[in-house]
PDB file of C-alpha atoms in Angstrom:
ATOM      1  CA  UNK A   1     -71.671 145.955  15.049  1.00 33.00           C
ATOM      2  CA  UNK A   2     -71.549 143.904  11.846  1.00 36.00           C
ATOM      3  CA  UNK A   3     -71.079 140.248  12.210  1.00 33.00           C
ATOM      4  CA  UNK A   4     -69.569 137.834   9.784  1.00 32.00           C
ATOM      5  CA  UNK A   5     -73.126 136.489   9.052  1.00 29.00           C
ATOM      6  CA  UNK A   6     -74.321 140.016   8.169  1.00 38.00           C
ATOM      7  CA  UNK A   7     -71.577 140.545   5.565  1.00 38.00           C
ATOM      8  CA  UNK A   8     -72.292 137.134   3.987  1.00 37.00           C
ATOM      9  CA  UNK A   9     -75.928 137.771   3.879  1.00 41.00           C
ATOM     10  CA  UNK A  10     -75.536 141.103   2.145  1.00 50.00           C
ATOM     11  CA  UNK A  11     -73.110 139.767  -0.495  1.00 61.00           C
ATOM     12  CA  UNK A  12     -75.461 137.081  -1.846  1.00 59.00           C
ATOM     13  CA  UNK A  13     -77.256 139.898  -3.710  1.00 62.00           C
ATOM     14  CA  UNK A  14     -74.246 141.058  -5.578  1.00 63.00           C
ATOM     15  CA  UNK A  15     -72.073 137.941  -6.010  1.00 65.00           C
ATOM     16  CA  UNK A  16     -74.458 135.872  -8.075  1.00 61.00           C
ATOM     17  CA  UNK A  17     -75.480 133.505  -5.229  1.00 61.00           C
ATOM     18  CA  UNK A  18     -79.090 134.681  -4.882  1.00 57.00           C
ATOM     19  CA  UNK A  19     -79.502 134.972  -8.694  1.00 54.00           C
ATOM     20  CA  UNK A  20     -78.137 131.416  -9.190  1.00 59.00           C
ATOM     21  CA  UNK A  21     -80.809 130.126  -6.783  1.00 61.00           C
ATOM     22  CA  UNK A  22     -83.557 132.357  -8.278  1.00 55.00           C
ATOM     23  CA  UNK A  23     -82.815 132.746 -11.963  1.00 49.00           C
ATOM     24  CA  UNK A  24     -85.806 134.931 -12.791  1.00 55.00           C
ATOM     25  CA  UNK A  25     -85.893 136.745  -9.350  1.00 50.00           C
ATOM     26  CA  UNK A  26     -89.561 135.539  -8.792  1.00 55.00           C
ATOM     27  CA  UNK A  27     -90.990 137.305 -11.796  1.00 58.00           C
ATOM     28  CA  UNK A  28     -93.730 134.614 -12.166  1.00 66.00           C
ATOM     29  CA  UNK A  29     -95.791 136.396  -9.444  1.00 74.00           C
ATOM     30  CA  UNK A  30     -95.452 139.847 -10.806  1.00 78.00           C
ATOM     31  CA  UNK A  31     -98.774 140.237 -12.544  1.00 85.00           C
ATOM     32  CA  UNK A  32    -100.675 139.118  -9.474  1.00 84.00           C
ATOM     33  CA  UNK A  33     -98.802 141.553  -7.206  1.00 85.00           C
ATOM     34  CA  UNK A  34     -99.038 144.429  -9.624  1.00 90.00           C
ATOM     35  CA  UNK A  35    -102.812 144.085  -9.865  1.00 90.00           C
ATOM     36  CA  UNK A  36    -103.179 144.236  -6.037  1.00 90.00           C
ATOM     37  CA  UNK A  37    -101.038 147.406  -5.933  1.00 89.00           C
ATOM     38  CA  UNK A  38    -102.881 149.002  -8.794  1.00 93.00           C
ATOM     39  CA  UNK A  39    -106.172 148.505  -6.941  1.00 93.00           C
ATOM     40  CA  UNK A  40    -104.660 150.119  -3.750  1.00 93.00           C
ATOM     41  CA  UNK A  41    -103.238 153.108  -5.739  1.00 94.00           C
ATOM     42  CA  UNK A  42    -106.672 153.785  -7.235  1.00 92.00           C
ATOM     43  CA  UNK A  43    -107.835 154.819  -3.742  1.00 92.00           C
ATOM     44  CA  UNK A  44    -104.913 157.237  -3.308  1.00 93.00           C
ATOM     45  CA  UNK A  45    -104.214 160.492  -5.203  1.00 91.00           C
ATOM     46  CA  UNK A  46    -100.516 159.575  -5.646  1.00 95.00           C
ATOM     47  CA  UNK A  47     -98.353 161.516  -8.118  1.00 97.00           C
ATOM     48  CA  UNK A  48     -95.207 159.648  -7.275  1.00 97.00           C
ATOM     49  CA  UNK A  49     -94.267 156.126  -6.104  1.00 97.00           C
ATOM     50  CA  UNK A  50     -90.896 154.617  -4.911  1.00 95.00           C
ATOM     51  CA  UNK A  51     -90.292 150.930  -4.712  1.00 93.00           C
ATOM     52  CA  UNK A  52     -87.484 149.739  -2.540  1.00 92.00           C
ATOM     53  CA  UNK A  53     -85.900 146.332  -3.231  1.00 85.00           C
ATOM     54  CA  UNK A  54     -87.792 145.783  -6.436  1.00 81.00           C
ATOM     55  CA  UNK A  55     -85.528 143.057  -7.840  1.00 82.00           C
ATOM     56  CA  UNK A  56     -86.021 142.468 -11.533  1.00 84.00           C
ATOM     57  CA  UNK A  57     -88.490 145.287 -11.885  1.00 88.00           C
ATOM     58  CA  UNK A  58     -91.393 143.489 -13.460  1.00 90.00           C
ATOM     59  CA  UNK A  59     -93.965 144.431 -10.838  1.00 91.00           C
ATOM     60  CA  UNK A  60     -93.175 148.080 -10.945  1.00 92.00           C
ATOM     61  CA  UNK A  61     -93.108 147.987 -14.824  1.00 93.00           C
ATOM     62  CA  UNK A  62     -96.541 146.543 -14.897  1.00 94.00           C
ATOM     63  CA  UNK A  63     -97.854 149.098 -12.403  1.00 95.00           C
ATOM     64  CA  UNK A  64     -96.223 152.039 -14.221  1.00 96.00           C
ATOM     65  CA  UNK A  65     -97.738 150.866 -17.546  1.00 95.00           C
ATOM     66  CA  UNK A  66    -101.255 150.784 -16.006  1.00 95.00           C
ATOM     67  CA  UNK A  67    -100.841 154.187 -14.246  1.00 95.00           C
ATOM     68  CA  UNK A  68     -99.286 156.648 -16.762  1.00 95.00           C
ATOM     69  CA  UNK A  69    -100.203 159.670 -14.583  1.00 95.00           C
ATOM     70  CA  UNK A  70     -97.887 158.616 -11.776  1.00 97.00           C
ATOM     71  CA  UNK A  71     -94.073 158.855 -11.728  1.00 98.00           C
ATOM     72  CA  UNK A  72     -92.329 155.634 -10.619  1.00 97.00           C
ATOM     73  CA  UNK A  73     -88.857 155.040  -9.350  1.00 95.00           C
ATOM     74  CA  UNK A  74     -87.333 151.713  -8.255  1.00 92.00           C
ATOM     75  CA  UNK A  75     -84.335 151.396  -5.991  1.00 91.00           C
ATOM     76  CA  UNK A  76     -82.371 148.174  -5.410  1.00 88.00           C
ATOM     77  CA  UNK A  77     -78.965 147.442  -4.100  1.00 86.00           C
ATOM     78  CA  UNK A  78     -78.343 144.297  -6.167  1.00 83.00           C
ATOM     79  CA  UNK A  79     -76.134 144.501  -9.317  1.00 85.00           C
ATOM     80  CA  UNK A  80     -77.563 141.111 -10.171  1.00 82.00           C
ATOM     81  CA  UNK A  81     -81.047 142.466 -10.293  1.00 79.00           C
ATOM     82  CA  UNK A  82     -79.875 145.506 -12.355  1.00 81.00           C
ATOM     83  CA  UNK A  83     -79.214 143.051 -15.259  1.00 85.00           C
ATOM     84  CA  UNK A  84     -83.000 142.808 -15.790  1.00 82.00           C
ATOM     85  CA  UNK A  85     -83.802 146.488 -15.908  1.00 84.00           C
ATOM     86  CA  UNK A  86     -82.977 147.322 -19.566  1.00 85.00           C
ATOM     87  CA  UNK A  87     -86.016 145.299 -20.686  1.00 83.00           C
ATOM     88  CA  UNK A  88     -88.359 146.923 -18.121  1.00 81.00           C
ATOM     89  CA  UNK A  89     -89.145 150.231 -19.733  1.00 86.00           C
ATOM     90  CA  UNK A  90     -92.008 152.686 -19.352  1.00 91.00           C
ATOM     91  CA  UNK A  91     -92.090 156.496 -19.939  1.00 95.00           C
ATOM     92  CA  UNK A  92     -92.903 157.181 -16.325  1.00 97.00           C
ATOM     93  CA  UNK A  93     -90.402 154.712 -14.824  1.00 95.00           C
ATOM     94  CA  UNK A  94     -86.814 154.965 -13.689  1.00 94.00           C
ATOM     95  CA  UNK A  95     -84.442 152.747 -11.760  1.00 91.00           C
ATOM     96  CA  UNK A  96     -81.376 153.252  -9.656  1.00 91.00           C
ATOM     97  CA  UNK A  97     -78.751 150.880  -8.237  1.00 89.00           C
ATOM     98  CA  UNK A  98     -78.941 152.520  -4.771  1.00 89.00           C
ATOM     99  CA  UNK A  99     -80.100 152.202  -1.210  1.00 87.00           C
ATOM    100  CA  UNK A 100     -83.254 154.361  -0.776  1.00 88.00           C
ATOM    101  CA  UNK A 101     -82.502 154.668   2.925  1.00 87.00           C
ATOM    102  CA  UNK A 102     -79.285 156.431   2.171  1.00 90.00           C
ATOM    103  CA  UNK A 103     -80.978 159.000  -0.111  1.00 90.00           C
ATOM    104  CA  UNK A 104     -83.291 161.949   0.470  1.00 93.00           C
ATOM    105  CA  UNK A 105     -85.744 160.700  -2.075  1.00 93.00           C
ATOM    106  CA  UNK A 106     -89.475 161.063  -1.112  1.00 96.00           C
ATOM    107  CA  UNK A 107     -92.688 160.010  -2.756  1.00 97.00           C
ATOM    108  CA  UNK A 108     -96.368 159.894  -2.056  1.00 97.00           C
ATOM    109  CA  UNK A 109     -96.295 156.160  -1.883  1.00 97.00           C
ATOM    110  CA  UNK A 110     -93.443 153.724  -0.991  1.00 96.00           C
ATOM    111  CA  UNK A 111     -93.697 150.144  -2.071  1.00 94.00           C
ATOM    112  CA  UNK A 112     -91.935 147.325  -0.255  1.00 92.00           C
ATOM    113  CA  UNK A 113     -92.999 144.044  -1.807  1.00 90.00           C
ATOM    114  CA  UNK A 114     -91.338 140.841  -0.556  1.00 81.00           C
ATOM    115  CA  UNK A 115     -88.249 142.704   0.741  1.00 80.00           C
ATOM    116  CA  UNK A 116     -88.490 142.245   4.487  1.00 76.00           C
ATOM    117  CA  UNK A 117     -87.122 138.782   4.470  1.00 74.00           C
ATOM    118  CA  UNK A 118     -83.888 140.236   3.016  1.00 73.00           C
ATOM    119  CA  UNK A 119     -83.469 142.770   5.802  1.00 80.00           C
ATOM    120  CA  UNK A 120     -81.815 141.734   9.058  1.00 80.00           C
ATOM    121  CA  UNK A 121     -82.938 144.792  11.085  1.00 87.00           C
ATOM    122  CA  UNK A 122     -86.562 145.110   9.856  1.00 83.00           C
ATOM    123  CA  UNK A 123     -87.562 147.598  12.688  1.00 89.00           C
ATOM    124  CA  UNK A 124     -84.646 149.956  11.880  1.00 90.00           C
ATOM    125  CA  UNK A 125     -85.493 149.540   8.252  1.00 87.00           C
ATOM    126  CA  UNK A 126     -89.082 150.607   8.931  1.00 91.00           C
ATOM    127  CA  UNK A 127     -88.032 153.595  11.034  1.00 92.00           C
ATOM    128  CA  UNK A 128     -85.835 154.824   8.187  1.00 92.00           C
ATOM    129  CA  UNK A 129     -88.307 154.071   5.529  1.00 92.00           C
ATOM    130  CA  UNK A 130     -91.032 156.227   6.992  1.00 93.00           C
ATOM    131  CA  UNK A 131     -88.936 159.331   6.120  1.00 94.00           C
ATOM    132  CA  UNK A 132     -89.407 158.577   2.419  1.00 96.00           C
ATOM    133  CA  UNK A 133     -93.169 158.653   1.952  1.00 96.00           C
ATOM    134  CA  UNK A 134     -96.587 159.488   3.071  1.00 95.00           C
ATOM    135  CA  UNK A 135     -98.298 156.136   2.316  1.00 96.00           C
ATOM    136  CA  UNK A 136     -96.854 152.661   2.366  1.00 95.00           C
ATOM    137  CA  UNK A 137     -97.787 149.404   0.635  1.00 94.00           C
ATOM    138  CA  UNK A 138     -96.177 146.310   2.089  1.00 91.00           C
ATOM    139  CA  UNK A 139     -96.267 142.723   0.805  1.00 83.00           C
ATOM    140  CA  UNK A 140     -94.633 140.571   3.476  1.00 79.00           C
ATOM    141  CA  UNK A 141     -93.739 136.998   2.495  1.00 72.00           C
ATOM    142  CA  UNK A 142     -95.426 134.695   4.992  1.00 64.00           C
ATOM    143  CA  UNK A 143     -94.741 131.159   3.411  1.00 61.00           C
ATOM    144  CA  UNK A 144     -91.333 130.618   5.059  1.00 57.00           C
ATOM    145  CA  UNK A 145     -91.599 128.072   7.834  1.00 56.00           C
ATOM    146  CA  UNK A 146     -89.643 125.344   9.627  1.00 59.00           C
ATOM    147  CA  UNK A 147     -90.814 121.901   8.706  1.00 53.00           C
TER     148      UNK A 147
END
């Protein structure tokens, strides 16, 4: 059952609310995150990578540029985030304004970087996510606290 809170929480990603509070969608940390993922991918024989909830797309663009032998695809549900994608080009990179969990897309590796804090039902999210890949790389935001 969807609550009023759930519908409000989902709408902040397509009504400008989240973008107004986070004008660059946290791109300042992209190079650091990309380098960590590149190091992890070096230990896998991946030919395809999906990123779910990739926001502005800078992390996946940096990774794709460094790993030309791998096909990358980013899925995000936010039309506000999609405004950034035109400038995030690489020959082995594509984007879609879609919910990966509602698709049949699969990849060798699924990236989920700083997305869990935007998902109400994270256990259900993980159960559905496992159908889309063989390997998973997660970055879970840990700096939210009550002070």
